[in-house]
Tab-separated table of C-alpha atoms in Angstrom:
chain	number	residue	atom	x	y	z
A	1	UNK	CA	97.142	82.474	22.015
A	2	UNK	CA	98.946	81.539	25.387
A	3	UNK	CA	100.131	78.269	26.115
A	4	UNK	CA	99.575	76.524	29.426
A	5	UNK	CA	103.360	77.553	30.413
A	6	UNK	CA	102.609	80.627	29.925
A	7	UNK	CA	98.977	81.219	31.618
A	8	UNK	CA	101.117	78.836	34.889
A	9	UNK	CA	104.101	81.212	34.829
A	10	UNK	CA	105.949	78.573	36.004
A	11	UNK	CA	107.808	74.919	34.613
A	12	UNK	CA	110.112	72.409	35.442
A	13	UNK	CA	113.792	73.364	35.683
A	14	UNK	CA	114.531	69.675	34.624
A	15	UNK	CA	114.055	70.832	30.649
A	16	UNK	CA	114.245	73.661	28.421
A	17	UNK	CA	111.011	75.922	27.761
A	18	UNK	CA	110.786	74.392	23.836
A	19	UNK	CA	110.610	70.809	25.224
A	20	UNK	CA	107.901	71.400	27.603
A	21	UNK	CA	105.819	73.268	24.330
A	22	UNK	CA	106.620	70.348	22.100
A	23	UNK	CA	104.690	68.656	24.773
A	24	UNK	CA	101.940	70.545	24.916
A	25	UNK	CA	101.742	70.613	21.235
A	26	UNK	CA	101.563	66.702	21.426
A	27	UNK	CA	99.245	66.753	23.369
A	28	UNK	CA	97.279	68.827	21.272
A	29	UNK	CA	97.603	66.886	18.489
A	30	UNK	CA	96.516	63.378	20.261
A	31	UNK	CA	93.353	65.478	20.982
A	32	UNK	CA	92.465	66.182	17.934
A	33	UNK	CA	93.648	62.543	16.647
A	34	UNK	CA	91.017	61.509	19.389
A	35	UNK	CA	88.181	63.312	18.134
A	36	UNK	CA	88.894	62.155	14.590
A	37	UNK	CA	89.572	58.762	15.311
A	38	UNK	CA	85.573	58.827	17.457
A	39	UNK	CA	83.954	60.627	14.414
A	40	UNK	CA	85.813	57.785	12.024
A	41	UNK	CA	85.135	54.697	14.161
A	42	UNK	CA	80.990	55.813	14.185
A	43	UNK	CA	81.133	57.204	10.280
A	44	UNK	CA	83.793	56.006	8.383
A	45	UNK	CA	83.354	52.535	8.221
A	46	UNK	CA	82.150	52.123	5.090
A	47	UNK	CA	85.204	50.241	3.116
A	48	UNK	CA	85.722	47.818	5.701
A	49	UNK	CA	81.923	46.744	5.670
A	50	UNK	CA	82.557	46.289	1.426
A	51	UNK	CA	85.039	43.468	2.849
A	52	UNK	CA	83.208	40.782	4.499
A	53	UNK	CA	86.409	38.527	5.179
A	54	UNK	CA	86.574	37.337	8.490
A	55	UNK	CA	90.410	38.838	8.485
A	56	UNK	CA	89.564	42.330	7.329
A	57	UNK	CA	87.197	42.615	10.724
A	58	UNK	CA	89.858	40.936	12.925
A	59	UNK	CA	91.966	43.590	11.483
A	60	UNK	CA	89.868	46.210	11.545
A	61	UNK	CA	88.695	46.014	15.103
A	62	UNK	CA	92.805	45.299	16.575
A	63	UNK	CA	93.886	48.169	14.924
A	64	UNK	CA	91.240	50.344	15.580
A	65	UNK	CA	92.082	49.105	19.556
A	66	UNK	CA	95.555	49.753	19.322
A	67	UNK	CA	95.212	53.587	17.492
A	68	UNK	CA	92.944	54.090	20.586
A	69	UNK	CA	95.683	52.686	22.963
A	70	UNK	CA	98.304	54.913	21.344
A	71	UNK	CA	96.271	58.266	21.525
A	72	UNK	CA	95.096	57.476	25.013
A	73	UNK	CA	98.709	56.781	26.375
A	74	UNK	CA	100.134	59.985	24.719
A	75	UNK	CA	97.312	62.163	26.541
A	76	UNK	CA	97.909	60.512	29.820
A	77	UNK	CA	101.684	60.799	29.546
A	78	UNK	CA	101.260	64.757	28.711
A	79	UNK	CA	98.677	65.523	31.055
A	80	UNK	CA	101.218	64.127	33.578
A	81	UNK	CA	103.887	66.395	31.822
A	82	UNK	CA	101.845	69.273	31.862
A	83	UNK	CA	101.530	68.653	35.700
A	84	UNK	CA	105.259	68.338	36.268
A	85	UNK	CA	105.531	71.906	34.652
A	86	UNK	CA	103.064	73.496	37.459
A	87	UNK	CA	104.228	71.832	40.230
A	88	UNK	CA	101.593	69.629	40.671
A	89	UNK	CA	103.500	66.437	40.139
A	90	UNK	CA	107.478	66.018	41.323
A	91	UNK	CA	109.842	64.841	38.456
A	92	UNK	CA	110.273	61.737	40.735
A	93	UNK	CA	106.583	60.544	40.599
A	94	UNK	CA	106.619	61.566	36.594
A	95	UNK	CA	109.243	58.619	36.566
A	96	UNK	CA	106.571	56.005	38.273
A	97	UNK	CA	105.698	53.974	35.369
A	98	UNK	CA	102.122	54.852	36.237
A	99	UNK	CA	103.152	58.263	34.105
A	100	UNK	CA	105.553	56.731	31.988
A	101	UNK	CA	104.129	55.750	27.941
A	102	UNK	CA	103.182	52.405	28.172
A	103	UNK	CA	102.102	49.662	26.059
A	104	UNK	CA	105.620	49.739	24.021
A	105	UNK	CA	105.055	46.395	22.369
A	106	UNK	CA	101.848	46.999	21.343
A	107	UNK	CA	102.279	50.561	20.604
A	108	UNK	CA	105.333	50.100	18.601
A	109	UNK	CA	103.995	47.036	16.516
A	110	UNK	CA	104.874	47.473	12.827
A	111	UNK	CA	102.829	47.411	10.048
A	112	UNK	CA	102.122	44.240	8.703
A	113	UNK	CA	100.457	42.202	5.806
A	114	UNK	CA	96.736	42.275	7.909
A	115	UNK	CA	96.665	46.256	7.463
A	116	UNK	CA	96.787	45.876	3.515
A	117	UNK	CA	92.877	44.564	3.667
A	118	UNK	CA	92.130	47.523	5.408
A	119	UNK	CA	91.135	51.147	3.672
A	120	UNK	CA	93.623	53.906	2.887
A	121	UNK	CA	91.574	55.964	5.414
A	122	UNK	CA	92.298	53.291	8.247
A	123	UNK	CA	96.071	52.604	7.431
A	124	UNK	CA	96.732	56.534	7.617
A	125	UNK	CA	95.078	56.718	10.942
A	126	UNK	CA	97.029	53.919	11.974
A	127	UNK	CA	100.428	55.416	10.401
A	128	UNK	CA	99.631	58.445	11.876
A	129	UNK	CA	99.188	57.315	15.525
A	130	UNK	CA	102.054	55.303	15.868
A	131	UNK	CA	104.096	58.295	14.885
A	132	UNK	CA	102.376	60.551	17.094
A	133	UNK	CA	103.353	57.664	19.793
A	134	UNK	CA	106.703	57.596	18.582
A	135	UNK	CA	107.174	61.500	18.701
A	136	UNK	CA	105.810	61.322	22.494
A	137	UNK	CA	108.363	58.348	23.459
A	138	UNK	CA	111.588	60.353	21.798
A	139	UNK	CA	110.446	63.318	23.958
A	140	UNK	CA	109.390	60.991	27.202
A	141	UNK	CA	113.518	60.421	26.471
A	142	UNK	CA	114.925	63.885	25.976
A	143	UNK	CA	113.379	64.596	29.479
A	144	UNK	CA	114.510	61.838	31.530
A	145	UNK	CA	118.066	61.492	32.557
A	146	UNK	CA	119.627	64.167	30.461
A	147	UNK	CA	118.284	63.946	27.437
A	148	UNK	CA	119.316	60.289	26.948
A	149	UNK	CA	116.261	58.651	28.031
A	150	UNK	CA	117.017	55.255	29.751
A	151	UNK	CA	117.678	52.199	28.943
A	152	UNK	CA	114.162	50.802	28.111
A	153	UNK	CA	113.347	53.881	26.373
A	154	UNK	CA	116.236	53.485	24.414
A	155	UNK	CA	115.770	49.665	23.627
A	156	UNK	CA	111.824	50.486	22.671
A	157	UNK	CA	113.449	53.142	20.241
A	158	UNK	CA	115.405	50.827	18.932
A	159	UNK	CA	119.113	52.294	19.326
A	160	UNK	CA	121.789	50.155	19.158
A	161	UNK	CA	124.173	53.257	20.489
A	162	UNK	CA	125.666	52.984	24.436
A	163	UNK	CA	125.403	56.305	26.311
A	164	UNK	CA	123.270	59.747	25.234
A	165	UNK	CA	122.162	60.703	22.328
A	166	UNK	CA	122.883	64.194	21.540
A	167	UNK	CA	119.770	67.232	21.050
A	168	UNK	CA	120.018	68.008	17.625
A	169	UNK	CA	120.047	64.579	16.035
A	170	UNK	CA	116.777	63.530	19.293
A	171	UNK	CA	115.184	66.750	17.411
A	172	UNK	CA	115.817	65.235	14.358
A	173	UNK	CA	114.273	61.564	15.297
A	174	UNK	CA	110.906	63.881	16.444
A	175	UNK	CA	110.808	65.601	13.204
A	176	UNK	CA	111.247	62.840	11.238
A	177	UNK	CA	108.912	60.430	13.131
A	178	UNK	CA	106.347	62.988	12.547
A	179	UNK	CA	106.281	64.262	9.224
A	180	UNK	CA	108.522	61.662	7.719
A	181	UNK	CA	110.847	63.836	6.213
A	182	UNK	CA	114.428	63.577	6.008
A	183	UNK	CA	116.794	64.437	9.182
A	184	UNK	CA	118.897	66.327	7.047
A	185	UNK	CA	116.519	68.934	6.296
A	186	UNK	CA	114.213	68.895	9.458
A	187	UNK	CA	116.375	72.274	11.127
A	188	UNK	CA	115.287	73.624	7.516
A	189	UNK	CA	111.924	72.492	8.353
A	190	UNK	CA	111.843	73.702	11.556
A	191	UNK	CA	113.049	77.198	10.301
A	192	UNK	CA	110.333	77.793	7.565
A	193	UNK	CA	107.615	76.658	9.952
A	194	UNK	CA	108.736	78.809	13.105
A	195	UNK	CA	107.484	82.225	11.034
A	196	UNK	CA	104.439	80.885	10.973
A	197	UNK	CA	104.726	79.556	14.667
A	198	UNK	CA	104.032	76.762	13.662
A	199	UNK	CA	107.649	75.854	15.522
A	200	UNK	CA	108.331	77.788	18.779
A	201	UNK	CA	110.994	79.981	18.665
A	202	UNK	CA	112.913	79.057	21.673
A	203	UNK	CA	113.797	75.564	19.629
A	204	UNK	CA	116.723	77.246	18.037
A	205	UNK	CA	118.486	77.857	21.461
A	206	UNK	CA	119.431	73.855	21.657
């Protein structure tokens, strides 16, 4: 099946090919996190209604908001992406935080006590989302200011290192954000999954 870049025929010269489809393959997946999250907010409520504690329902219904928040940014961030890559949208108004991931603070909350009265089916959505988030803000980096993200990218990421951080070990933060594996292994990774393509091909040329 084509991808987007390939039924436009055309993309930003401001990253490599495999950055662009690790977009679009975001994207994808804060699609389907989307329609899962809709069909679990109207059918899967079931554990949280066995818990009638005023705190389980505060923290059920702030979470739920802030998975929402998450997937929603991470759509609207690589919709913008997607329009950068057809000439649609300069690289220039991609930077306006209008198209920038936003919502850092309460995107990038961590888990905390509240989300232990809540059921295992709710805590992996939440898990799930802020890594998806977290996989969209690495690559919201790689393509802004060369590969090094700036500074409040950086400082919402967390690292404590001064000037750019270099492909491999970005590639490595994505792969570990998302699956939760070890960096060590995650070109492994990457290398069983691309026969499958599960991994586009074109990674292995950073």
């Amino acid at each position: 099946m084509s991808t987007w870049l390939e039924e436009r025929g055309q993309r930003s010269q401001t990253a490599p090919v495999h950055v662009f489809q690790s977009v679009d393959r975001a994207y994808c997946d804060a699609m389907d996190m989307a329609v899962e999250l809709r069909s679990f907010l109207s059918s899967a409520r079931y554990a949280e209604q066995k818990n009638t504690q005023a705190e389980a329902e505060t923290a059920y219904v702030v979470e739920t908001m802030r998975m929402s928040v998450r997937i929603m940014h991470v759509i609207a961030w690589a919709l913008a992406r997607k329009a950068v890559a057809a000439g649609e949208l300069s690289e220039k108004e991609a930077h306006a935080a209008a198209y920038r991931l936003g919502d850092r603070e309460t995107c990038l909350a961590q888990k905390d006590q509240s989300l232990s009265v809540l059921s295992p089916p709710t805590q992996d959505l939440s898990v799930r989302s802020r890594g998806l988030y977290q996989r969209a803000l690495r690559l919201e980096a790689m393509m802004e200011n060369g590969y090094g993200g700036d500074g409040e990218t950086r400082a919402a990421l967390g690292s404590k290192g001064e000037g750019r951080m270099g492909v491999h070990a970005m590639w490595d933060e994505i792969a570990r954000s998302e699956r939760g594996g070890d960096p060590k292994s995650a070109r492994q990774t990457r290398t069983k999954k691309s026969a499958s393509g599960h991994i586009p091909d074109a990674l292995f040329l950073i």
